[in-house]
Amino acid sequence: MKKIISASLLLTITIASYAQSIDKIVTPKEVERIETTLASDEMLGRKAFTPGIEKSADFISAEFKKIGLQPMQGLTSFRQTFEIIRPRFVSASGTINGEVKDNKSIIVFTASPSLTVNENSGYKKTTIAAGSNLNAEVSKYLKSNENILITVDTSFTKTFGNLAALKRALYNPLGNVIVVLSPTEPTTFSIKAEQEITKLTGSNIVGVLPGKSKKEEYVIFSGHYDHLGIGKPEGTDSIYNGANDDAAGITAVIMAAKYYKALGNNERTLVFVAFTGEESGLLGSQFFSRKLNAKQVVAMFNIEMIGTESKWGKASAYVTGYNMSDLGKIMQKNVKEGSFTFYDDPYTTMRLFFRSDNATLARLGVPAHTISTSKMDVEPFYHKAGDEVKTLDMDNMTTVIKAIITGATGIVSGKETPTRVALPTQ
Ligand SMILES: [Zn+2]
């Protein structure tokens, strides 16, 4: 009897101290300090690939250092830096089987300023037939890192020009992809293209907390620290602070790092990431995803816009792509019953699951979801200069952060493993 009493007493004490420690570490005051710094005018709206974002990169790095995180394997700092190219069209011309092509029927994807190729250049050849999904097909080849000449059926004449938009997603192509409108498959061809290339660099900020027994299994906590920078003034305000989008998510990432470091019992390796280039087409997460084996990533908690109340009120959030894995259900199970609700995404027609950095990892099979409270249909300051700290509810945001951390405990400890995401290949 005595033994039983002391065991249950011990359990009570353990639960109490656990609850106390999260409340001590994840405080509204600390949440406010980080949030306010990231969203201050000094950070100049944190536009990716501009000098304006550097101060926030330094701030996040300094927080990671203070917490005691380690750089990612192979890096000497928390910055994971990469180069992107911004091509500007100059000219394109050529022939396919002797038929002359003008610049309206040629699009070139390359990091080179000038390109001259013909049938002897060793290019792989392929065609895209009428009725295909042109954008999806070309995107697939852009990821292959090979030199390819794609001839596209002339039924695509009207939409062909839209392919140029895909250049935005090219952070640094390794292969050259040439796309030409042509009724015939090429036997002989000659293509010449010139463009102006601007090179820009950006950095994800990555901090690691190695796992105790399951070091090779990763759990990612992420958000994006870039926003829109300085833009069209609204009244006298031209700095787009992005307090909710996504300084709030980064605040959550830093708080989670702080909490798990203090706890010091994560069996799996935790990777805390502040992505850059989210607003320019998920560029930072694309680079990040190439630097680690997605099969080793057990779960990804991507956090976006948690500073305002959700459509259901306080103490609730939604998980995008809720049914694509059981991550949401696991999170719900881990929070104290009745204290917080993780709902399914109510804005499915907006395809939010595919619009944030989680999508990059989800396409590789990772149970990667975005957790948000943003009322996407009516949020008044979304992508506006008015997205300022004063519009956020720090107490509720603290509650949301604590719920995400608590919801993740079983996964962090290695006891729970969410199901993989299986997306249709596209
Ligand atoms: Zn965002």
Short mmCIF file of C-alpha atoms and ligand atoms in Angstrom, two decimals:
data_model
loop_
_atom_site.label_atom_id
_atom_site.label_comp_id
_atom_site.label_asym_id
_atom_site.label_seq_id
_atom_site.Cartn_x
_atom_site.Cartn_y
_atom_site.Cartn_z
CA MET A 1 0.00 0.00 0.00
CA LYS A 2 2.78 2.35 0.94
CA LYS A 3 4.57 1.62 -2.30
CA ILE A 4 1.45 2.36 -4.32
CA ILE A 5 0.93 5.65 -2.55
CA SER A 6 4.47 6.81 -3.13
CA ALA A 7 4.30 5.79 -6.80
CA SER A 8 1.14 7.79 -7.38
CA LEU A 9 2.55 10.67 -5.38
CA LEU A 10 5.64 10.62 -7.56
CA LEU A 11 3.47 10.62 -10.68
CA THR A 12 1.57 13.64 -9.39
CA ILE A 13 4.78 15.49 -8.65
CA THR A 14 6.18 14.62 -12.09
CA ILE A 15 3.06 15.88 -13.86
CA ALA A 16 3.01 19.02 -11.74
CA SER A 17 6.65 19.86 -12.36
CA TYR A 18 6.25 19.18 -16.08
CA ALA A 19 3.28 21.51 -16.26
CA GLN A 20 5.13 24.08 -14.22
CA SER A 21 8.21 23.96 -16.39
CA ILE A 22 6.37 24.63 -19.65
CA ASP A 23 4.55 27.54 -18.01
CA LYS A 24 7.85 28.86 -16.71
CA ILE A 25 9.64 28.63 -20.04
CA VAL A 26 6.93 29.51 -22.54
CA THR A 27 5.70 32.76 -21.02
CA PRO A 28 3.69 35.54 -22.68
CA LYS A 29 6.51 37.91 -21.75
CA GLU A 30 9.16 35.90 -23.60
CA VAL A 31 6.80 35.32 -26.54
CA GLU A 32 6.24 39.06 -26.71
CA ARG A 33 9.97 39.85 -26.56
CA ILE A 34 10.79 37.63 -29.55
CA GLU A 35 7.70 38.54 -31.54
CA THR A 36 8.20 42.27 -31.00
CA THR A 37 11.85 42.14 -32.03
CA LEU A 38 11.16 40.19 -35.22
CA ALA A 39 8.26 42.42 -36.22
CA SER A 40 9.91 45.73 -35.39
CA ASP A 41 10.47 48.37 -38.08
CA GLU A 42 14.22 47.85 -37.59
CA MET A 43 13.85 44.48 -39.35
CA LEU A 44 12.63 46.31 -42.47
CA GLY A 45 9.95 43.76 -43.35
CA ARG A 46 12.47 40.89 -43.70
CA LYS A 47 12.32 40.55 -47.48
CA ALA A 48 14.22 37.48 -48.69
CA PHE A 49 17.37 38.04 -50.76
CA THR A 50 17.65 41.69 -49.68
CA PRO A 51 19.97 43.24 -47.06
CA GLY A 52 16.81 43.99 -45.05
CA ILE A 53 16.46 40.40 -43.92
CA GLU A 54 19.99 40.08 -42.48
CA LYS A 55 19.25 41.64 -39.12
CA SER A 56 16.50 39.14 -38.43
CA ALA A 57 18.78 36.28 -39.55
CA ASP A 58 21.33 37.46 -37.00
CA PHE A 59 18.70 37.76 -34.29
CA ILE A 60 17.40 34.21 -34.81
CA SER A 61 20.98 32.87 -34.92
CA ALA A 62 21.75 34.65 -31.65
CA GLU A 63 18.66 33.13 -30.02
CA PHE A 64 19.64 29.64 -31.21
CA LYS A 65 23.13 30.18 -29.80
CA LYS A 66 21.82 31.42 -26.47
CA ILE A 67 19.57 28.38 -26.20
CA GLY A 68 22.52 26.08 -26.91
CA LEU A 69 21.51 24.51 -30.22
CA GLN A 70 24.12 23.14 -32.63
CA PRO A 71 24.58 23.94 -36.31
CA MET A 72 23.44 21.35 -38.81
CA GLN A 73 25.99 18.67 -39.65
CA GLY A 74 28.49 20.05 -42.18
CA LEU A 75 27.80 23.69 -41.31
CA THR A 76 29.82 25.93 -39.02
CA SER A 77 27.04 28.37 -38.21
CA PHE A 78 23.26 28.35 -37.98
CA ARG A 79 23.09 29.87 -41.46
CA GLN A 80 22.37 27.48 -44.30
CA THR A 81 23.23 29.75 -47.19
CA PHE A 82 22.33 29.21 -50.84
CA GLU A 83 22.38 31.13 -54.08
CA ILE A 84 19.46 31.85 -56.34
CA ILE A 85 19.52 33.25 -59.82
CA ARG A 86 17.18 35.86 -61.20
CA PRO A 87 17.20 35.57 -65.00
CA ARG A 88 15.99 38.42 -67.22
CA PHE A 89 15.12 37.56 -70.79
CA VAL A 90 17.30 39.11 -73.50
CA SER A 91 16.81 37.01 -76.63
CA ALA A 92 15.95 33.52 -77.91
CA SER A 93 15.93 32.15 -81.42
CA GLY A 94 16.57 28.96 -83.35
CA THR A 95 15.28 26.23 -85.64
CA ILE A 96 13.70 22.80 -85.17
CA ASN A 97 14.07 20.52 -88.22
CA GLY A 98 14.86 23.67 -90.19
CA GLU A 99 11.67 25.45 -89.10
CA VAL A 100 12.47 28.91 -87.70
CA LYS A 101 11.38 29.63 -84.10
CA ASP A 102 11.03 33.09 -82.60
CA ASN A 103 11.31 34.10 -78.95
CA LYS A 104 7.58 33.49 -78.37
CA SER A 105 7.99 29.79 -78.98
CA ILE A 106 11.20 29.22 -76.97
CA ILE A 107 11.65 29.33 -73.19
CA VAL A 108 15.00 28.54 -71.66
CA PHE A 109 15.65 27.56 -68.04
CA THR A 110 19.32 27.92 -67.26
CA ALA A 111 21.77 29.60 -64.92
CA SER A 112 24.00 30.58 -67.86
CA PRO A 113 23.86 34.01 -69.42
CA SER A 114 24.17 32.53 -72.91
CA LEU A 115 23.37 29.18 -74.42
CA THR A 116 24.03 27.78 -77.90
CA VAL A 117 22.98 24.18 -78.45
CA ASN A 118 22.22 21.81 -81.33
CA GLU A 119 21.62 18.09 -81.92
CA ASN A 120 25.29 17.38 -81.13
CA SER A 121 25.20 18.98 -77.66
CA GLY A 122 24.18 15.78 -75.90
CA TYR A 123 20.74 16.99 -74.83
CA LYS A 124 18.12 14.47 -73.87
CA LYS A 125 14.96 14.94 -75.98
CA THR A 126 11.36 14.60 -74.91
CA THR A 127 7.92 15.81 -75.99
CA ILE A 128 4.82 16.98 -74.22
CA ALA A 129 1.67 15.86 -76.01
CA ALA A 130 -1.66 17.66 -76.38
CA GLY A 131 -3.89 17.26 -73.33
CA SER A 132 -1.03 16.96 -70.82
CA ASN A 133 -0.63 19.21 -67.80
CA LEU A 134 2.01 21.47 -69.35
CA ASN A 135 3.18 23.23 -66.18
CA ALA A 136 3.39 20.04 -64.15
CA GLU A 137 5.27 18.19 -66.89
CA VAL A 138 7.83 20.97 -67.36
CA SER A 139 8.23 21.35 -63.57
CA LYS A 140 9.10 17.68 -63.36
CA TYR A 141 11.91 18.08 -65.89
CA LEU A 142 13.19 21.21 -64.13
CA LYS A 143 13.84 19.11 -61.05
CA SER A 144 15.79 16.48 -62.95
CA ASN A 145 19.02 18.53 -63.19
CA GLU A 146 19.63 17.23 -66.73
CA ASN A 147 20.15 19.03 -70.04
CA ILE A 148 16.87 18.51 -71.86
CA LEU A 149 15.16 19.78 -74.99
CA ILE A 150 11.39 19.55 -74.63
CA THR A 151 9.17 20.01 -77.66
CA VAL A 152 5.62 20.99 -76.79
CA ASP A 153 2.56 20.34 -78.94
CA THR A 154 1.31 23.49 -80.69
CA SER A 155 -2.13 23.10 -79.05
CA PHE A 156 -0.41 24.83 -76.09
CA THR A 157 0.36 27.97 -78.13
CA LYS A 158 -1.95 30.16 -76.02
CA THR A 159 -0.65 29.11 -72.59
CA PHE A 160 2.97 28.52 -73.56
CA GLY A 161 4.10 31.94 -72.31
CA ASN A 162 2.86 31.12 -68.79
CA LEU A 163 5.78 28.72 -68.40
CA ALA A 164 8.05 31.72 -67.82
CA ALA A 165 6.51 31.98 -64.33
CA LEU A 166 8.31 28.75 -63.43
CA LYS A 167 11.60 30.64 -63.56
CA ARG A 168 10.68 32.18 -60.24
CA ALA A 169 10.94 28.79 -58.55
CA LEU A 170 14.41 28.11 -59.90
CA TYR A 171 16.78 28.84 -57.10
CA ASN A 172 19.78 27.45 -58.90
CA PRO A 173 19.19 25.06 -61.77
CA LEU A 174 21.92 22.51 -62.36
CA GLY A 175 20.75 21.45 -65.81
CA ASN A 176 19.59 23.47 -68.82
CA VAL A 177 16.00 22.94 -69.90
CA ILE A 178 14.90 24.27 -73.28
CA VAL A 179 11.21 24.23 -74.10
CA VAL A 180 10.07 24.82 -77.69
CA LEU A 181 6.63 24.87 -79.33
CA SER A 182 6.89 22.54 -82.28
CA PRO A 183 4.53 20.33 -84.30
CA THR A 184 7.32 17.83 -84.94
CA GLU A 185 9.88 16.00 -82.84
CA PRO A 186 13.37 17.37 -83.43
CA THR A 187 15.88 15.51 -85.58
CA THR A 188 18.03 18.56 -86.10
CA PHE A 189 17.82 21.69 -84.01
CA SER A 190 19.71 24.81 -83.16
CA ILE A 191 18.80 27.10 -80.25
CA LYS A 192 20.50 30.26 -79.09
CA ALA A 193 19.43 32.19 -75.99
CA GLU A 194 20.78 35.09 -74.00
CA GLN A 195 19.70 36.37 -70.61
CA GLU A 196 20.90 38.64 -67.87
CA ILE A 197 21.64 36.75 -64.67
CA THR A 198 21.53 38.29 -61.23
CA LYS A 199 22.83 36.16 -58.39
CA LEU A 200 21.40 36.59 -54.90
CA THR A 201 22.05 34.74 -51.68
CA GLY A 202 19.75 33.78 -48.86
CA SER A 203 20.01 31.78 -45.65
CA ASN A 204 17.76 29.43 -43.77
CA ILE A 205 18.57 29.50 -40.06
CA VAL A 206 18.89 25.95 -38.76
CA GLY A 207 19.56 24.82 -35.19
CA VAL A 208 19.82 21.21 -34.04
CA LEU A 209 19.20 19.50 -30.73
CA PRO A 210 20.67 15.98 -31.08
CA GLY A 211 18.50 13.10 -29.93
CA LYS A 212 19.53 10.78 -27.13
CA SER A 213 18.74 7.33 -28.51
CA LYS A 214 17.20 8.00 -31.94
CA LYS A 215 19.72 10.45 -33.33
CA GLU A 216 19.02 9.46 -36.95
CA GLU A 217 15.32 10.28 -36.68
CA TYR A 218 14.48 13.95 -37.13
CA VAL A 219 11.56 16.03 -35.96
CA ILE A 220 11.35 19.46 -37.57
CA PHE A 221 9.84 22.60 -36.06
CA SER A 222 9.72 25.35 -38.64
CA GLY A 223 8.34 28.66 -39.79
CA HIS A 224 9.46 31.26 -42.31
CA TYR A 225 11.20 34.42 -41.23
CA ASP A 226 10.98 36.25 -44.53
CA HIS A 227 8.11 38.58 -45.30
CA LEU A 228 7.32 41.20 -47.94
CA GLY A 229 9.80 43.95 -47.02
CA ILE A 230 9.05 47.54 -47.86
CA GLY A 231 6.14 48.12 -50.17
CA LYS A 232 3.26 50.31 -51.19
CA PRO A 233 2.60 52.68 -48.28
CA GLU A 234 -0.65 52.34 -46.36
CA GLY A 235 -1.06 55.79 -44.87
CA THR A 236 2.44 56.62 -43.68
CA ASP A 237 3.46 53.00 -43.13
CA SER A 238 5.47 51.31 -45.87
CA ILE A 239 7.12 48.58 -43.77
CA TYR A 240 5.34 45.25 -44.04
CA ASN A 241 6.26 43.87 -40.62
CA GLY A 242 4.68 40.46 -40.97
CA ALA A 243 4.05 40.19 -37.23
CA ASN A 244 1.62 37.35 -37.77
CA ASP A 245 3.10 36.17 -41.10
CA ASP A 246 5.36 34.71 -39.96
CA ALA A 247 7.20 36.31 -37.04
CA ALA A 248 4.63 34.46 -34.95
CA GLY A 249 5.72 31.10 -36.35
CA ILE A 250 9.39 31.86 -35.76
CA THR A 251 8.56 32.88 -32.21
CA ALA A 252 6.98 29.46 -31.73
CA VAL A 253 10.05 27.72 -33.20
CA ILE A 254 12.40 29.58 -30.85
CA MET A 255 10.15 28.85 -27.85
CA ALA A 256 9.99 25.15 -28.74
CA ALA A 257 13.79 25.05 -28.99
CA LYS A 258 14.10 26.75 -25.64
CA TYR A 259 11.65 24.37 -24.02
CA TYR A 260 13.07 21.13 -25.39
CA LYS A 261 16.64 22.18 -24.64
CA ALA A 262 15.67 22.90 -21.03
CA LEU A 263 13.88 19.58 -20.80
CA GLY A 264 16.89 17.78 -22.29
CA ASN A 265 15.17 14.43 -22.84
CA ASN A 266 14.41 14.33 -26.56
CA GLU A 267 15.13 10.85 -27.88
CA ARG A 268 14.82 12.00 -31.49
CA THR A 269 16.95 14.74 -33.03
CA LEU A 270 15.07 18.03 -33.20
CA VAL A 271 15.71 20.41 -36.06
CA PHE A 272 14.54 24.00 -35.67
CA VAL A 273 14.33 25.88 -38.95
CA ALA A 274 13.56 29.47 -39.88
CA PHE A 275 13.09 29.33 -43.65
CA THR A 276 13.82 32.18 -46.02
CA GLY A 277 12.20 32.68 -49.43
CA GLU A 278 8.82 31.25 -48.46
CA GLU A 279 7.03 34.25 -49.92
CA SER A 280 9.07 33.89 -53.14
CA GLY A 281 7.96 30.31 -53.79
CA LEU A 282 9.11 28.08 -50.90
CA LEU A 283 12.72 28.48 -52.05
CA GLY A 284 14.39 28.06 -48.66
CA SER A 285 12.58 24.82 -47.86
CA GLN A 286 13.41 23.46 -51.31
CA PHE A 287 17.11 24.00 -50.68
CA PHE A 288 16.79 22.60 -47.14
CA SER A 289 15.00 19.47 -48.38
CA ARG A 290 17.92 18.65 -50.69
CA LYS A 291 20.34 18.70 -47.76
CA LEU A 292 18.80 15.94 -45.71
CA ASN A 293 17.24 12.57 -46.26
CA ALA A 294 13.47 13.00 -46.12
CA LYS A 295 13.09 9.35 -45.06
CA GLN A 296 14.77 10.28 -41.76
CA VAL A 297 12.25 13.03 -41.05
CA VAL A 298 9.58 11.55 -38.81
CA ALA A 299 7.43 14.69 -38.61
CA MET A 300 7.42 18.36 -39.48
CA PHE A 301 5.50 20.93 -37.48
CA ASN A 302 5.41 24.04 -39.66
CA ILE A 303 3.93 27.02 -37.87
CA GLU A 304 2.31 29.94 -39.67
CA MET A 305 0.27 32.86 -38.41
CA ILE A 306 -0.79 31.84 -34.92
CA GLY A 307 -1.08 35.35 -33.48
CA THR A 308 -4.81 35.92 -33.93
CA GLU A 309 -7.74 33.88 -32.68
CA SER A 310 -8.91 31.12 -34.98
CA LYS A 311 -12.48 31.06 -36.31
CA TRP A 312 -13.40 28.88 -33.31
CA GLY A 313 -11.99 31.36 -30.77
CA LYS A 314 -9.18 30.98 -28.26
CA ALA A 315 -7.30 27.76 -27.48
CA SER A 316 -7.71 26.29 -30.94
CA ALA A 317 -5.83 26.01 -34.21
CA TYR A 318 -6.10 24.08 -37.44
CA VAL A 319 -3.74 21.63 -39.08
CA THR A 320 -3.53 21.82 -42.88
CA GLY A 321 -3.91 18.54 -44.73
CA TYR A 322 -5.27 17.10 -41.47
CA ASN A 323 -6.24 13.76 -42.99
CA MET A 324 -3.10 13.23 -45.04
CA SER A 325 -1.41 11.73 -41.97
CA ASP A 326 -2.41 11.19 -38.35
CA LEU A 327 -0.15 13.95 -37.01
CA GLY A 328 -3.14 16.14 -36.09
CA LYS A 329 -4.80 13.30 -34.20
CA ILE A 330 -1.58 12.55 -32.32
CA MET A 331 -1.26 16.20 -31.32
CA GLN A 332 -4.83 16.26 -30.09
CA LYS A 333 -4.26 13.13 -28.01
CA ASN A 334 -1.24 14.70 -26.32
CA VAL A 335 -2.87 17.91 -25.14
CA LYS A 336 -4.94 17.85 -21.97
CA GLU A 337 -8.48 16.86 -22.82
CA GLY A 338 -10.74 19.84 -23.31
CA SER A 339 -7.90 22.34 -23.00
CA PHE A 340 -7.15 22.86 -26.69
CA THR A 341 -8.51 21.74 -30.07
CA PHE A 342 -6.57 21.04 -33.25
CA TYR A 343 -9.14 21.22 -36.04
CA ASP A 344 -9.05 20.15 -39.66
CA ASP A 345 -8.25 23.00 -42.08
CA PRO A 346 -11.54 24.82 -42.79
CA TYR A 347 -10.16 26.60 -45.88
CA THR A 348 -9.46 23.59 -48.08
CA THR A 349 -10.35 25.38 -51.33
CA MET A 350 -7.38 27.69 -50.65
CA ARG A 351 -5.04 24.69 -50.75
CA LEU A 352 -3.07 25.97 -47.74
CA PHE A 353 -1.39 22.57 -47.33
CA PHE A 354 0.47 23.24 -50.57
CA ARG A 355 1.19 26.91 -49.96
CA SER A 356 3.68 26.79 -47.11
CA ASP A 357 7.05 25.15 -46.51
CA ASN A 358 5.50 21.94 -45.17
CA ALA A 359 4.49 21.13 -48.77
CA THR A 360 8.11 20.77 -49.84
CA LEU A 361 8.69 17.98 -47.31
CA ALA A 362 5.20 16.50 -47.69
CA ARG A 363 5.90 15.92 -51.39
CA LEU A 364 8.78 13.73 -50.20
CA GLY A 365 6.48 11.67 -47.99
CA VAL A 366 7.07 13.43 -44.67
CA PRO A 367 4.06 13.93 -42.36
CA ALA A 368 4.59 17.66 -42.71
CA HIS A 369 1.73 19.97 -41.84
CA THR A 370 1.19 23.63 -41.13
CA ILE A 371 -0.44 24.67 -37.89
CA SER A 372 -2.22 28.01 -38.05
CA THR A 373 -4.99 30.09 -36.53
CA SER A 374 -5.31 32.58 -39.37
CA LYS A 375 -8.85 33.25 -40.53
CA MET A 376 -7.85 33.16 -44.18
CA ASP A 377 -11.22 34.41 -45.48
CA VAL A 378 -11.48 37.47 -43.23
CA GLU A 379 -8.07 38.13 -41.60
CA PRO A 380 -7.89 41.92 -42.01
CA PHE A 381 -4.11 42.39 -42.10
CA TYR A 382 -2.98 39.37 -44.13
CA HIS A 383 -0.17 40.60 -46.43
CA LYS A 384 -0.91 44.20 -45.41
CA ALA A 385 1.33 46.85 -43.87
CA GLY A 386 -1.00 46.66 -40.86
CA ASP A 387 0.22 43.16 -39.88
CA GLU A 388 1.70 44.58 -36.68
CA VAL A 389 2.30 43.24 -33.16
CA LYS A 390 -0.54 45.34 -31.72
CA THR A 391 -3.03 43.23 -33.72
CA LEU A 392 -1.88 39.99 -32.06
CA ASP A 393 -3.09 38.32 -28.87
CA MET A 394 0.09 37.35 -26.98
CA ASP A 395 -1.72 35.32 -24.32
CA ASN A 396 -3.57 33.19 -26.82
CA MET A 397 -0.46 32.88 -28.96
CA THR A 398 1.39 31.55 -25.90
CA THR A 399 -1.42 29.03 -25.40
CA VAL A 400 -1.15 27.91 -29.03
CA ILE A 401 2.63 27.53 -28.77
CA LYS A 402 2.31 25.46 -25.60
CA ALA A 403 -0.31 23.26 -27.26
CA ILE A 404 1.95 22.62 -30.26
CA ILE A 405 4.86 21.75 -27.96
CA THR A 406 2.69 19.51 -25.79
CA GLY A 407 1.05 17.98 -28.86
CA ALA A 408 4.48 17.01 -30.16
CA THR A 409 5.81 15.39 -26.96
CA GLY A 410 5.13 11.77 -27.93
CA ILE A 411 6.85 12.26 -31.27
CA VAL A 412 9.81 14.08 -29.71
CA SER A 413 10.22 11.29 -27.17
CA GLY A 414 10.17 8.65 -29.90
CA LYS A 415 7.06 6.93 -28.54
CA GLU A 416 4.78 8.01 -31.38
CA THR A 417 5.37 8.01 -35.13
CA PRO A 418 2.84 9.61 -37.48
CA THR A 419 1.85 7.91 -40.72
CA ARG A 420 3.65 9.01 -43.89
CA VAL A 421 2.04 11.30 -46.43
CA ALA A 422 1.33 9.78 -49.85
CA LEU A 423 0.71 12.47 -52.43
CA PRO A 424 -0.28 11.64 -55.96
CA THR A 425 2.81 12.03 -58.12
CA GLN A 426 2.59 15.06 -60.34
ZN ZN B 1 3.42 32.85 -44.23
#
